[in-house]
mmCIF file of C-alpha atoms in Angstrom:
data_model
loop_
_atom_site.group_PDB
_atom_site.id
_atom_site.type_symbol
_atom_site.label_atom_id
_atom_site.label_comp_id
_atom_site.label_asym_id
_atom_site.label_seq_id
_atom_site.Cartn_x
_atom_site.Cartn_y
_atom_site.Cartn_z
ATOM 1 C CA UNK W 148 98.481 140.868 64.458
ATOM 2 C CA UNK W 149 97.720 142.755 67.448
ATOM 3 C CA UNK W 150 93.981 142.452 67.049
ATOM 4 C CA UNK W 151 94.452 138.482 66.783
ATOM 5 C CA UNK W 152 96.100 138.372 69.876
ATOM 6 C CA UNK W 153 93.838 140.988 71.676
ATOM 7 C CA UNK W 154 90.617 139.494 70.968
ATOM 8 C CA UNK W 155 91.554 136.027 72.841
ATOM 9 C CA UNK W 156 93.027 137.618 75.794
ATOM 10 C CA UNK W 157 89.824 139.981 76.502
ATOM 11 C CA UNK W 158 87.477 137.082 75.883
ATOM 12 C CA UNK W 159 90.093 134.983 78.736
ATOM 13 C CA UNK W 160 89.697 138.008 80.645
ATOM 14 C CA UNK W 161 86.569 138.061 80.745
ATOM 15 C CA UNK W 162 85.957 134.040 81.403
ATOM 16 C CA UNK W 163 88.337 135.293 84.700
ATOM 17 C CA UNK W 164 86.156 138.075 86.196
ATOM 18 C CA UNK W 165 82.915 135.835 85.612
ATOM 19 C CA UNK W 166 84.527 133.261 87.130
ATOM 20 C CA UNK W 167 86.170 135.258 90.380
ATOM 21 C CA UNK W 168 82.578 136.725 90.618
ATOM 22 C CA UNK W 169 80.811 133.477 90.616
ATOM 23 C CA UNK W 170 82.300 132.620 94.278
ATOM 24 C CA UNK W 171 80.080 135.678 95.941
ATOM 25 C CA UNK W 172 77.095 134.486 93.885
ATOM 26 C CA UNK W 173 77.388 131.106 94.545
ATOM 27 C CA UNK W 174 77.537 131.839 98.158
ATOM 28 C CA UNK W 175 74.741 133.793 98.489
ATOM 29 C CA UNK W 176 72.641 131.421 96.267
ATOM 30 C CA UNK W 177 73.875 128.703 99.162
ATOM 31 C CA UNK W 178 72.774 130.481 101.828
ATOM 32 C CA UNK W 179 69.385 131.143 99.862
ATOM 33 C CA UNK W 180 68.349 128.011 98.568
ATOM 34 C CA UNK W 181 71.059 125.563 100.679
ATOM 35 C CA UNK W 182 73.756 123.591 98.804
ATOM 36 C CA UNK W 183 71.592 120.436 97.737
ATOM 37 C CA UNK W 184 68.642 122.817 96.734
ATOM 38 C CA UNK W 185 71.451 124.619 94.559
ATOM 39 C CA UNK W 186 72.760 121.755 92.983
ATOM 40 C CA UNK W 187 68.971 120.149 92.626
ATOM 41 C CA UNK W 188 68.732 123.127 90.504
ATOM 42 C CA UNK W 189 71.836 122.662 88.773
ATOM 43 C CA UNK W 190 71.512 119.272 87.191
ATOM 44 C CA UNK W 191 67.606 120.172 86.379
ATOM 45 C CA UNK W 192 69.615 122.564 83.894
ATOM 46 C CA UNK W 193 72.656 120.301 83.367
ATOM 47 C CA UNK W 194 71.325 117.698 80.972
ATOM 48 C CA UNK W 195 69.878 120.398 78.537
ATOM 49 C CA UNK W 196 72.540 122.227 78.175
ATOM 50 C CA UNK W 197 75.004 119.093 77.907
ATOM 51 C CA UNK W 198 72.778 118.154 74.417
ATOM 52 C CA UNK W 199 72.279 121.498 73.387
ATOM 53 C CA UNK W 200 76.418 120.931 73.253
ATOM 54 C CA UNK W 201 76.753 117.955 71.920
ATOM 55 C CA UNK W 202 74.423 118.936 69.193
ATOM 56 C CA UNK W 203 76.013 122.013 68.077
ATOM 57 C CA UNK W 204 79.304 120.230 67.821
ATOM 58 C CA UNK W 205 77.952 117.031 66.721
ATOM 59 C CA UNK W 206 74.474 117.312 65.055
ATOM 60 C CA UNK W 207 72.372 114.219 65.775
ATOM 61 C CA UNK W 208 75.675 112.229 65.530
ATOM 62 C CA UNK W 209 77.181 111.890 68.772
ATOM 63 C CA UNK W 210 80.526 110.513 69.152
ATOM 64 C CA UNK W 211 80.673 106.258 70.323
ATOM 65 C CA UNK W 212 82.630 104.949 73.054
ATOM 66 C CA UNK W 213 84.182 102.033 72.943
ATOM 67 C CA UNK W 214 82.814 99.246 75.579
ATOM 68 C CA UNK W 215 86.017 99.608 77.679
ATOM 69 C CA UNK W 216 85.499 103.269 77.932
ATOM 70 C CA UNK W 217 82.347 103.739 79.332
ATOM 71 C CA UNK W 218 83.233 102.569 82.850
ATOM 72 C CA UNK W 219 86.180 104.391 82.794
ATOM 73 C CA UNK W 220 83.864 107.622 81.985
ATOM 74 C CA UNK W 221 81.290 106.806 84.591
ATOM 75 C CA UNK W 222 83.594 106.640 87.123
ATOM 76 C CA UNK W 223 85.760 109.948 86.443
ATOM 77 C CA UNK W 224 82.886 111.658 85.471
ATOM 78 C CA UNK W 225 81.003 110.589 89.112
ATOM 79 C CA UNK W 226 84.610 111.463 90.834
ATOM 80 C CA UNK W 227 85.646 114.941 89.027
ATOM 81 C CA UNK W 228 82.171 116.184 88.149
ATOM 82 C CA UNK W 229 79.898 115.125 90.419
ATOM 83 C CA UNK W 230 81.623 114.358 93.793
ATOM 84 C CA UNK W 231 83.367 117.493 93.294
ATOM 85 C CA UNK W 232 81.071 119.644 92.418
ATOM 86 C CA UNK W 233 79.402 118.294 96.235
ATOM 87 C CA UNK W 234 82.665 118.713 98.044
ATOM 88 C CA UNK W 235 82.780 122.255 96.903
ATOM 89 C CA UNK W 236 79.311 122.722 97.227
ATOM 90 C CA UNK W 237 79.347 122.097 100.850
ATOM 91 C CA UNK W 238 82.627 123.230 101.434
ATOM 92 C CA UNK W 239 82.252 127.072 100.244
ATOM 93 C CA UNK W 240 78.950 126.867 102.295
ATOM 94 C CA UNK W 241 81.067 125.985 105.365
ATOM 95 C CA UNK W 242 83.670 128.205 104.357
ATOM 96 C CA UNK W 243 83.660 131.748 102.592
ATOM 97 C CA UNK W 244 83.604 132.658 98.853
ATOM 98 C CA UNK W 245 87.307 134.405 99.427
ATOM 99 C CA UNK W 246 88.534 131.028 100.823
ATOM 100 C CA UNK W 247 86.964 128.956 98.291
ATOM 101 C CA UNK W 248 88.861 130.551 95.358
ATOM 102 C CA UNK W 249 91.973 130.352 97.092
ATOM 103 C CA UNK W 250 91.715 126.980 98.250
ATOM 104 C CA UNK W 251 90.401 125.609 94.646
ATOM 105 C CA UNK W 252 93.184 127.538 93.047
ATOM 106 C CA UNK W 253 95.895 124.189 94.881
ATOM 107 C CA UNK W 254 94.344 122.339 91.736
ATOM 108 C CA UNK W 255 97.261 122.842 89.951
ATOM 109 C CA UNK W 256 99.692 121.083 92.936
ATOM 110 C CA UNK W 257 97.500 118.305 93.806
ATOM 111 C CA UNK W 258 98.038 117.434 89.801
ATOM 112 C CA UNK W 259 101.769 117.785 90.508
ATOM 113 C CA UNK W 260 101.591 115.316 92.907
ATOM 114 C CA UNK W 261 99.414 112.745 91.339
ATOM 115 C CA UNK W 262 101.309 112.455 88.886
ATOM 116 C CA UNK W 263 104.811 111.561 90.978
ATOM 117 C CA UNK W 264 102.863 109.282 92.973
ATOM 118 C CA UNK W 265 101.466 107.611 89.780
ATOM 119 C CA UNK W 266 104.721 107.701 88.444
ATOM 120 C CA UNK W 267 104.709 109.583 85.453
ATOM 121 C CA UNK W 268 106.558 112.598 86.527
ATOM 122 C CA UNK W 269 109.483 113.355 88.997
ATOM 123 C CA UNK W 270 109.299 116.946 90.422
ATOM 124 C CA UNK W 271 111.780 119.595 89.496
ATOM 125 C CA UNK W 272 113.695 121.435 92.733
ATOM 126 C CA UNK W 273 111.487 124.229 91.771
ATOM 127 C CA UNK W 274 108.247 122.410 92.158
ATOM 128 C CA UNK W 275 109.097 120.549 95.180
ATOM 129 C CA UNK W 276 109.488 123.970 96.309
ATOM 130 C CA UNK W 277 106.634 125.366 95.136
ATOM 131 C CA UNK W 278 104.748 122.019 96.631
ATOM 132 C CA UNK W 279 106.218 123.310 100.099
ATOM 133 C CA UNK W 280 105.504 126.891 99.991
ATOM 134 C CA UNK W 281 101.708 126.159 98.689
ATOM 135 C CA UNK W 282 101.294 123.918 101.717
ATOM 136 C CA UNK W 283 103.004 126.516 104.038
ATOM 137 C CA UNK W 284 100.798 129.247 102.894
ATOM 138 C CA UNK W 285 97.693 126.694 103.343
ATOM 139 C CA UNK W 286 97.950 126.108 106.952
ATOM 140 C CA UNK W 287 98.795 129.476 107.581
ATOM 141 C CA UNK W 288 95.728 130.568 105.815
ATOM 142 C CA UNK W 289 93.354 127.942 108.024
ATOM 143 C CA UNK W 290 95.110 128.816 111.306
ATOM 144 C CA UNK W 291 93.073 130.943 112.640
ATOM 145 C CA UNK W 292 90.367 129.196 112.316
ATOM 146 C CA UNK W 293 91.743 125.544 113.318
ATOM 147 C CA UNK W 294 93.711 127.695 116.688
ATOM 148 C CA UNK W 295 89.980 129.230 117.409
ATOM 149 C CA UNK W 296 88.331 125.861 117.717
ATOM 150 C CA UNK W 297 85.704 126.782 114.571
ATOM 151 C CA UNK W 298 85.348 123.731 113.387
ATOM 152 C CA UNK W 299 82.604 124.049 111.108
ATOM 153 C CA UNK W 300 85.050 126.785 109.218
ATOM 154 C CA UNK W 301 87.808 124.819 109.225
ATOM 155 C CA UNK W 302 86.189 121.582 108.064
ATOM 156 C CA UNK W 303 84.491 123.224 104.946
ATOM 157 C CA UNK W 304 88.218 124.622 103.905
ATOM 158 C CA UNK W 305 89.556 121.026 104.021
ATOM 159 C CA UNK W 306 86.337 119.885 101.976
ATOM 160 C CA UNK W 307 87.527 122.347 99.574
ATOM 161 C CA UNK W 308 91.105 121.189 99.394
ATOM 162 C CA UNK W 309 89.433 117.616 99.137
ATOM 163 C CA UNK W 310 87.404 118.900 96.281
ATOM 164 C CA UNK W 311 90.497 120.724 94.732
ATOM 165 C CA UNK W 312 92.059 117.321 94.840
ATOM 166 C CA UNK W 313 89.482 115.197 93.422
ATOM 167 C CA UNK W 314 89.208 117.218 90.422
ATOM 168 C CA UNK W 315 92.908 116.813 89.554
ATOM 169 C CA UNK W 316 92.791 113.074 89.822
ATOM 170 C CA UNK W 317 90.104 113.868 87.105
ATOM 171 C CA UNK W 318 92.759 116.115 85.323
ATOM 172 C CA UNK W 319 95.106 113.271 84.984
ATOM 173 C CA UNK W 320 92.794 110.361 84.937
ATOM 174 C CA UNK W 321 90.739 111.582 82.302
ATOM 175 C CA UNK W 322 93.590 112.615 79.767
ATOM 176 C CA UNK W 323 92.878 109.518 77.585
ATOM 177 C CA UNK W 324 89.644 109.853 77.156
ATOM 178 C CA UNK W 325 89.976 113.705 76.105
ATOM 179 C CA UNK W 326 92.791 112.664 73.967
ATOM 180 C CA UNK W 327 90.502 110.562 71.971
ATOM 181 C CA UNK W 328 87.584 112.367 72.352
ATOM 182 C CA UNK W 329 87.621 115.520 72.791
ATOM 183 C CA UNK W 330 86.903 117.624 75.756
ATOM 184 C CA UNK W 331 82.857 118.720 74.415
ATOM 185 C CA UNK W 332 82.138 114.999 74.624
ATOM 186 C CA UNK W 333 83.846 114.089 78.103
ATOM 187 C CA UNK W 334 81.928 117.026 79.387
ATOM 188 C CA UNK W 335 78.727 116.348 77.925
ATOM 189 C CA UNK W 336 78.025 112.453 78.411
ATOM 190 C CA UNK W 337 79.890 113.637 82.020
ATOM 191 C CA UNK W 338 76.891 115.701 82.558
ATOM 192 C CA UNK W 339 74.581 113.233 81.126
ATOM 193 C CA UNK W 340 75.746 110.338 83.702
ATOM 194 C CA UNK W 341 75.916 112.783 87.282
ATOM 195 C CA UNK W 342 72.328 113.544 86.231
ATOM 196 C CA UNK W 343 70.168 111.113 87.703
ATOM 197 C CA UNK W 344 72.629 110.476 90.863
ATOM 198 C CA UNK W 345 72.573 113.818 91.828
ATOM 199 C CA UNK W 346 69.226 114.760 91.205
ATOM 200 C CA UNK W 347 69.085 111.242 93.800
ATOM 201 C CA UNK W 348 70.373 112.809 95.941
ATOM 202 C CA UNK W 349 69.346 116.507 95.992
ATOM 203 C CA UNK W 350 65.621 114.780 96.120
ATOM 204 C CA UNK W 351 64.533 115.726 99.429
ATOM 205 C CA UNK W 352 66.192 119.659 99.316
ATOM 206 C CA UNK W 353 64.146 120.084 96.183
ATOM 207 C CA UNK W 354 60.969 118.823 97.294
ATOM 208 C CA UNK W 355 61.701 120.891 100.490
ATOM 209 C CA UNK W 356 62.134 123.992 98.292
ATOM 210 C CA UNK W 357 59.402 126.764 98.395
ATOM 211 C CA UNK W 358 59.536 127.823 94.218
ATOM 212 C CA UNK W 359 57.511 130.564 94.473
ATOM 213 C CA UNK W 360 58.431 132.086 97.523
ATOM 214 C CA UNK W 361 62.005 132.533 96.046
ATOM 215 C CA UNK W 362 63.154 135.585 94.781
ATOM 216 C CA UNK W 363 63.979 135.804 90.570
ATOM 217 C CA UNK W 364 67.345 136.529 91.109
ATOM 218 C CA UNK W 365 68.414 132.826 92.591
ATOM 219 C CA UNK W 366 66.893 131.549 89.241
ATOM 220 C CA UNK W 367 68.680 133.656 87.033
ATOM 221 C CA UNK W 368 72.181 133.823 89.436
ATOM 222 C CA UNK W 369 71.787 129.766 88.974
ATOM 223 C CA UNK W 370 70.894 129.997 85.156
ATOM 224 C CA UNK W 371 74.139 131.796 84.782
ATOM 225 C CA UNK W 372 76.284 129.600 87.091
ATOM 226 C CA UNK W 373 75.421 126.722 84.636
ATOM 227 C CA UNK W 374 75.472 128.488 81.372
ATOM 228 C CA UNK W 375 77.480 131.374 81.419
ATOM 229 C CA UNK W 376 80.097 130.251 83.931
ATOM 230 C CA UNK W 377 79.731 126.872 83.199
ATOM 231 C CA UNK W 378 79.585 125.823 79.874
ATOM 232 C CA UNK W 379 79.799 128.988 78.170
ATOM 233 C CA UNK W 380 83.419 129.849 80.060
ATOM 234 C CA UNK W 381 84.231 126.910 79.402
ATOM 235 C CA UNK W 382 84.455 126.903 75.872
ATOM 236 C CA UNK W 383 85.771 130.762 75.632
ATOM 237 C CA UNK W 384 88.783 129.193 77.879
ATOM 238 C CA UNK W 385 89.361 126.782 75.345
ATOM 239 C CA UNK W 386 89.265 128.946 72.807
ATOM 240 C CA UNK W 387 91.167 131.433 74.324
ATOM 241 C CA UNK W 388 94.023 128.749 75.270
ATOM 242 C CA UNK W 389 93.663 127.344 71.565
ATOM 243 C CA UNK W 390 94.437 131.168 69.933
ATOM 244 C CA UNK W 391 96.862 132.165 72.810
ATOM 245 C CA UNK W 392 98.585 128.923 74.007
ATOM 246 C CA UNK W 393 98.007 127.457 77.457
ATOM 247 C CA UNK W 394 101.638 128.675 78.626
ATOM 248 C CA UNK W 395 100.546 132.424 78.139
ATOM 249 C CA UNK W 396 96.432 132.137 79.722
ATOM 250 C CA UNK W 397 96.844 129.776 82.142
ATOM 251 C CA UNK W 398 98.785 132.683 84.621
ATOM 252 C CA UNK W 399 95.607 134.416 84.680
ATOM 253 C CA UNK W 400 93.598 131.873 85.892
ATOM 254 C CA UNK W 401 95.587 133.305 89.549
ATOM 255 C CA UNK W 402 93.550 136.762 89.274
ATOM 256 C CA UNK W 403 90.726 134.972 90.517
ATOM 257 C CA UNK W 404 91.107 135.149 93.865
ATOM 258 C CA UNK W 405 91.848 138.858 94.460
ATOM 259 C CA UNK W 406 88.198 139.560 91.637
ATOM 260 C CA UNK W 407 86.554 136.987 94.148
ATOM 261 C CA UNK W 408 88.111 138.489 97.535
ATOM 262 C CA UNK W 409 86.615 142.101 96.510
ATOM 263 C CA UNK W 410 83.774 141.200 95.215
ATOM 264 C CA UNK W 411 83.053 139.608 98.797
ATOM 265 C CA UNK W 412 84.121 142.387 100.422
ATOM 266 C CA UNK W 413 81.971 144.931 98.252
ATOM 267 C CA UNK W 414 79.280 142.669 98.177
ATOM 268 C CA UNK W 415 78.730 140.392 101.096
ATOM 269 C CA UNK W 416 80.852 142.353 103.358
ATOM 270 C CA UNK W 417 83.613 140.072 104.216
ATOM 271 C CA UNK W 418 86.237 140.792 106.134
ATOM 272 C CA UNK W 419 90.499 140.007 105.736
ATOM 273 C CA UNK W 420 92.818 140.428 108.113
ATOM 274 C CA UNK W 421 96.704 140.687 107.724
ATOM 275 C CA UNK W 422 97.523 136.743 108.550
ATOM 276 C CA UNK W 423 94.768 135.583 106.139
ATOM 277 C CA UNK W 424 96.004 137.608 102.782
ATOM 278 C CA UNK W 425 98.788 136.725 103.490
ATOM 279 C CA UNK W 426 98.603 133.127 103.664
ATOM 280 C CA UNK W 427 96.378 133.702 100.568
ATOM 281 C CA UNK W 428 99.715 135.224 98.840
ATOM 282 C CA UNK W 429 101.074 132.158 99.818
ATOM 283 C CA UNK W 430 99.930 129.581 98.266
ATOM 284 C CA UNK W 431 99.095 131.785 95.172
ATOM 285 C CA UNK W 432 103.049 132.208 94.883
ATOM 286 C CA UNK W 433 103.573 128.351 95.818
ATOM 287 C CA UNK W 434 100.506 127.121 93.486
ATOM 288 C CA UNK W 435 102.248 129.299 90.680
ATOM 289 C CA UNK W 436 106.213 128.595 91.514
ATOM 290 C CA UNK W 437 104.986 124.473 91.060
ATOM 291 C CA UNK W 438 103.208 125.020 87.922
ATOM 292 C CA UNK W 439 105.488 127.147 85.805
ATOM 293 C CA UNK W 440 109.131 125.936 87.121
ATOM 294 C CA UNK W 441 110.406 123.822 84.293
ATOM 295 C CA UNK W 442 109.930 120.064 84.615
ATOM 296 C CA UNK W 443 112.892 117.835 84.600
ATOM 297 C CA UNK W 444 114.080 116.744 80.836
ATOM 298 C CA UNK W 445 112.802 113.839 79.615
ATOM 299 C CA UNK W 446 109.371 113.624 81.105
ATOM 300 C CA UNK W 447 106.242 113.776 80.139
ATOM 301 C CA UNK W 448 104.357 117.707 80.673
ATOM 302 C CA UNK W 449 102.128 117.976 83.222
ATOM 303 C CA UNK W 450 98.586 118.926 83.190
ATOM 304 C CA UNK W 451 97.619 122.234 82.929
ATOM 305 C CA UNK W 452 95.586 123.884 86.097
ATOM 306 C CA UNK W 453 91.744 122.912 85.508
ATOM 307 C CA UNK W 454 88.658 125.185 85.132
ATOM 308 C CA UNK W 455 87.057 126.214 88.863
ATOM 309 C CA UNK W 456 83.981 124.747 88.875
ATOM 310 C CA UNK W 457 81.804 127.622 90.705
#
């Protein structure tokens, strides 16, 4: 008994360090190859690796949608995948890997309050107060920056947030579709449709892009963004939540931060001072206290916090 439950929470384990350690390497690979040359790169991978999946689950028979569905899937897919893989692309690059797994980590309340505002849940006194102390521990956490006048810093942590809250709009929005579906097909024809738009519009940065001058580590730190931290975490989540139950992984999706804030500081060298873990405690706590309070009887459950995407 104790080796079936040990096995899934090792392999979630390890989806978290490889996932707190892809903030450092995605920022370096930013500041190596720029944001649209990284995601240029990206979705040259993304569309090989979305039918490699679909094939091992599927064969040569790939799941149909229905005629209503496919707009429906273009557009999430466009919002959650692509437009927020962008926002967080740009925003870490404004930003700093430390911030960006903090700031990513609100997922879980923006979902919260989607779904009031859509109507399908009312929040519990412990979420509204978790809702509060998230957003407390936010601005304290961008002060510094806002009160010094760096605006380039300050914007790229509100593109995050932006990004954070695209992607749950995709959380709820894209329920249905999983329900039916399954999540291997929502994220492979998702991959399939950003294709072509981003590769659009990461033209110019790749045709910019001096191959051979750069080094081999940005093409294997990129190969292993998009298969090891992409799609292969993504399915050892799944499977991990599937063995252990959401209820008892999702909590360590909120070690992430502190593996990405010392990797940064071991790796890139930087720095934290007093106001800014703090304020990184914060919302932690409030993202945490919103999640897990118990909803009010009689409602539907919320979503669960989604996968970061770098």
């Amino acid at each position: 008994m104790k080796d079936h439950h040990a096995a899934p929470l090792a392999l979630a384990l390890a989806v978290v360090l490889v996932w707190g350690l892809n903030f450092p390497l995605s920022k370096a690979l930013f500041n190596q190859i720029g944001p649209a040359g990284f995601l240029g790169v990206r979705y040259l991978l993304m569309p090989l690796l979305a039918v490699a999946l679909l094939c091992w689950r599927f064969g040569l028979r790939w799941p149909r949608l229905d005629r209503s569905e496919v707009w429906p899937l273009v557009r999430l897919t466009l919002i959650g995948q692509g437009l927020h893989l962008m926002l967080s692309t740009y925003g870490m690059q404004g930003s700093t890997a430390f911030s960006a797994s903090v700031l990513l980590a609100c997922g879980p309340v923006f979902t919260l309050l989607i779904l009031r505002l859509s109507g399908v849940e009312r929040l519990s006194p412990g979420q509204i107060l978790g809702v509060a102390t998230a957003a407390t521990g936010a601005l304290l956490f961008t002060a510094d920056k806002l009160l010094a006048a760096d605006w380039q810093a300050g914007l790229g942590d509100l593109t995050l947030l932006a990004a954070a809250a695209l992607f749950s709009y995709y959380t709820v929005a894209s329920k249905p579709l999983i329900q039916h579906h399954g999540g291997v097909t929502v994220l492979g024809y998702g991959s399939l449709v950003c294709t072509l738009p981003m590769l659009l519009w990461c033209a110019p940065s790749l045709a910019a892009l001096d191959w051979q001058a750069q080094p081999p580590w940005v093409w294997t730190g990129t190969a292993w963004q998009v298969a090891g931290g992409g799609f292969m975490g993504w399915l050892a989540w799944g499977w991990a939540n599937e063995r252990r139950g959401v209820a008892r992984t999702a909590p360590l999706i909120y070690l992430m931060p502190l593996i990405a804030g010392v990797t940064a500081w071991a790796w890139g060298g930087e720095q934290f001072n007093a106001h800014k873990l703090l304020g990184a405690g914060i919302i932690l706590a409030g993202v945490a206290l919103a999640q897990f309070s118990p909803a009010l009887p009689g409602l539907r459950a919320r979503q669960q916090p989604p996968e970061p995407s770098c």
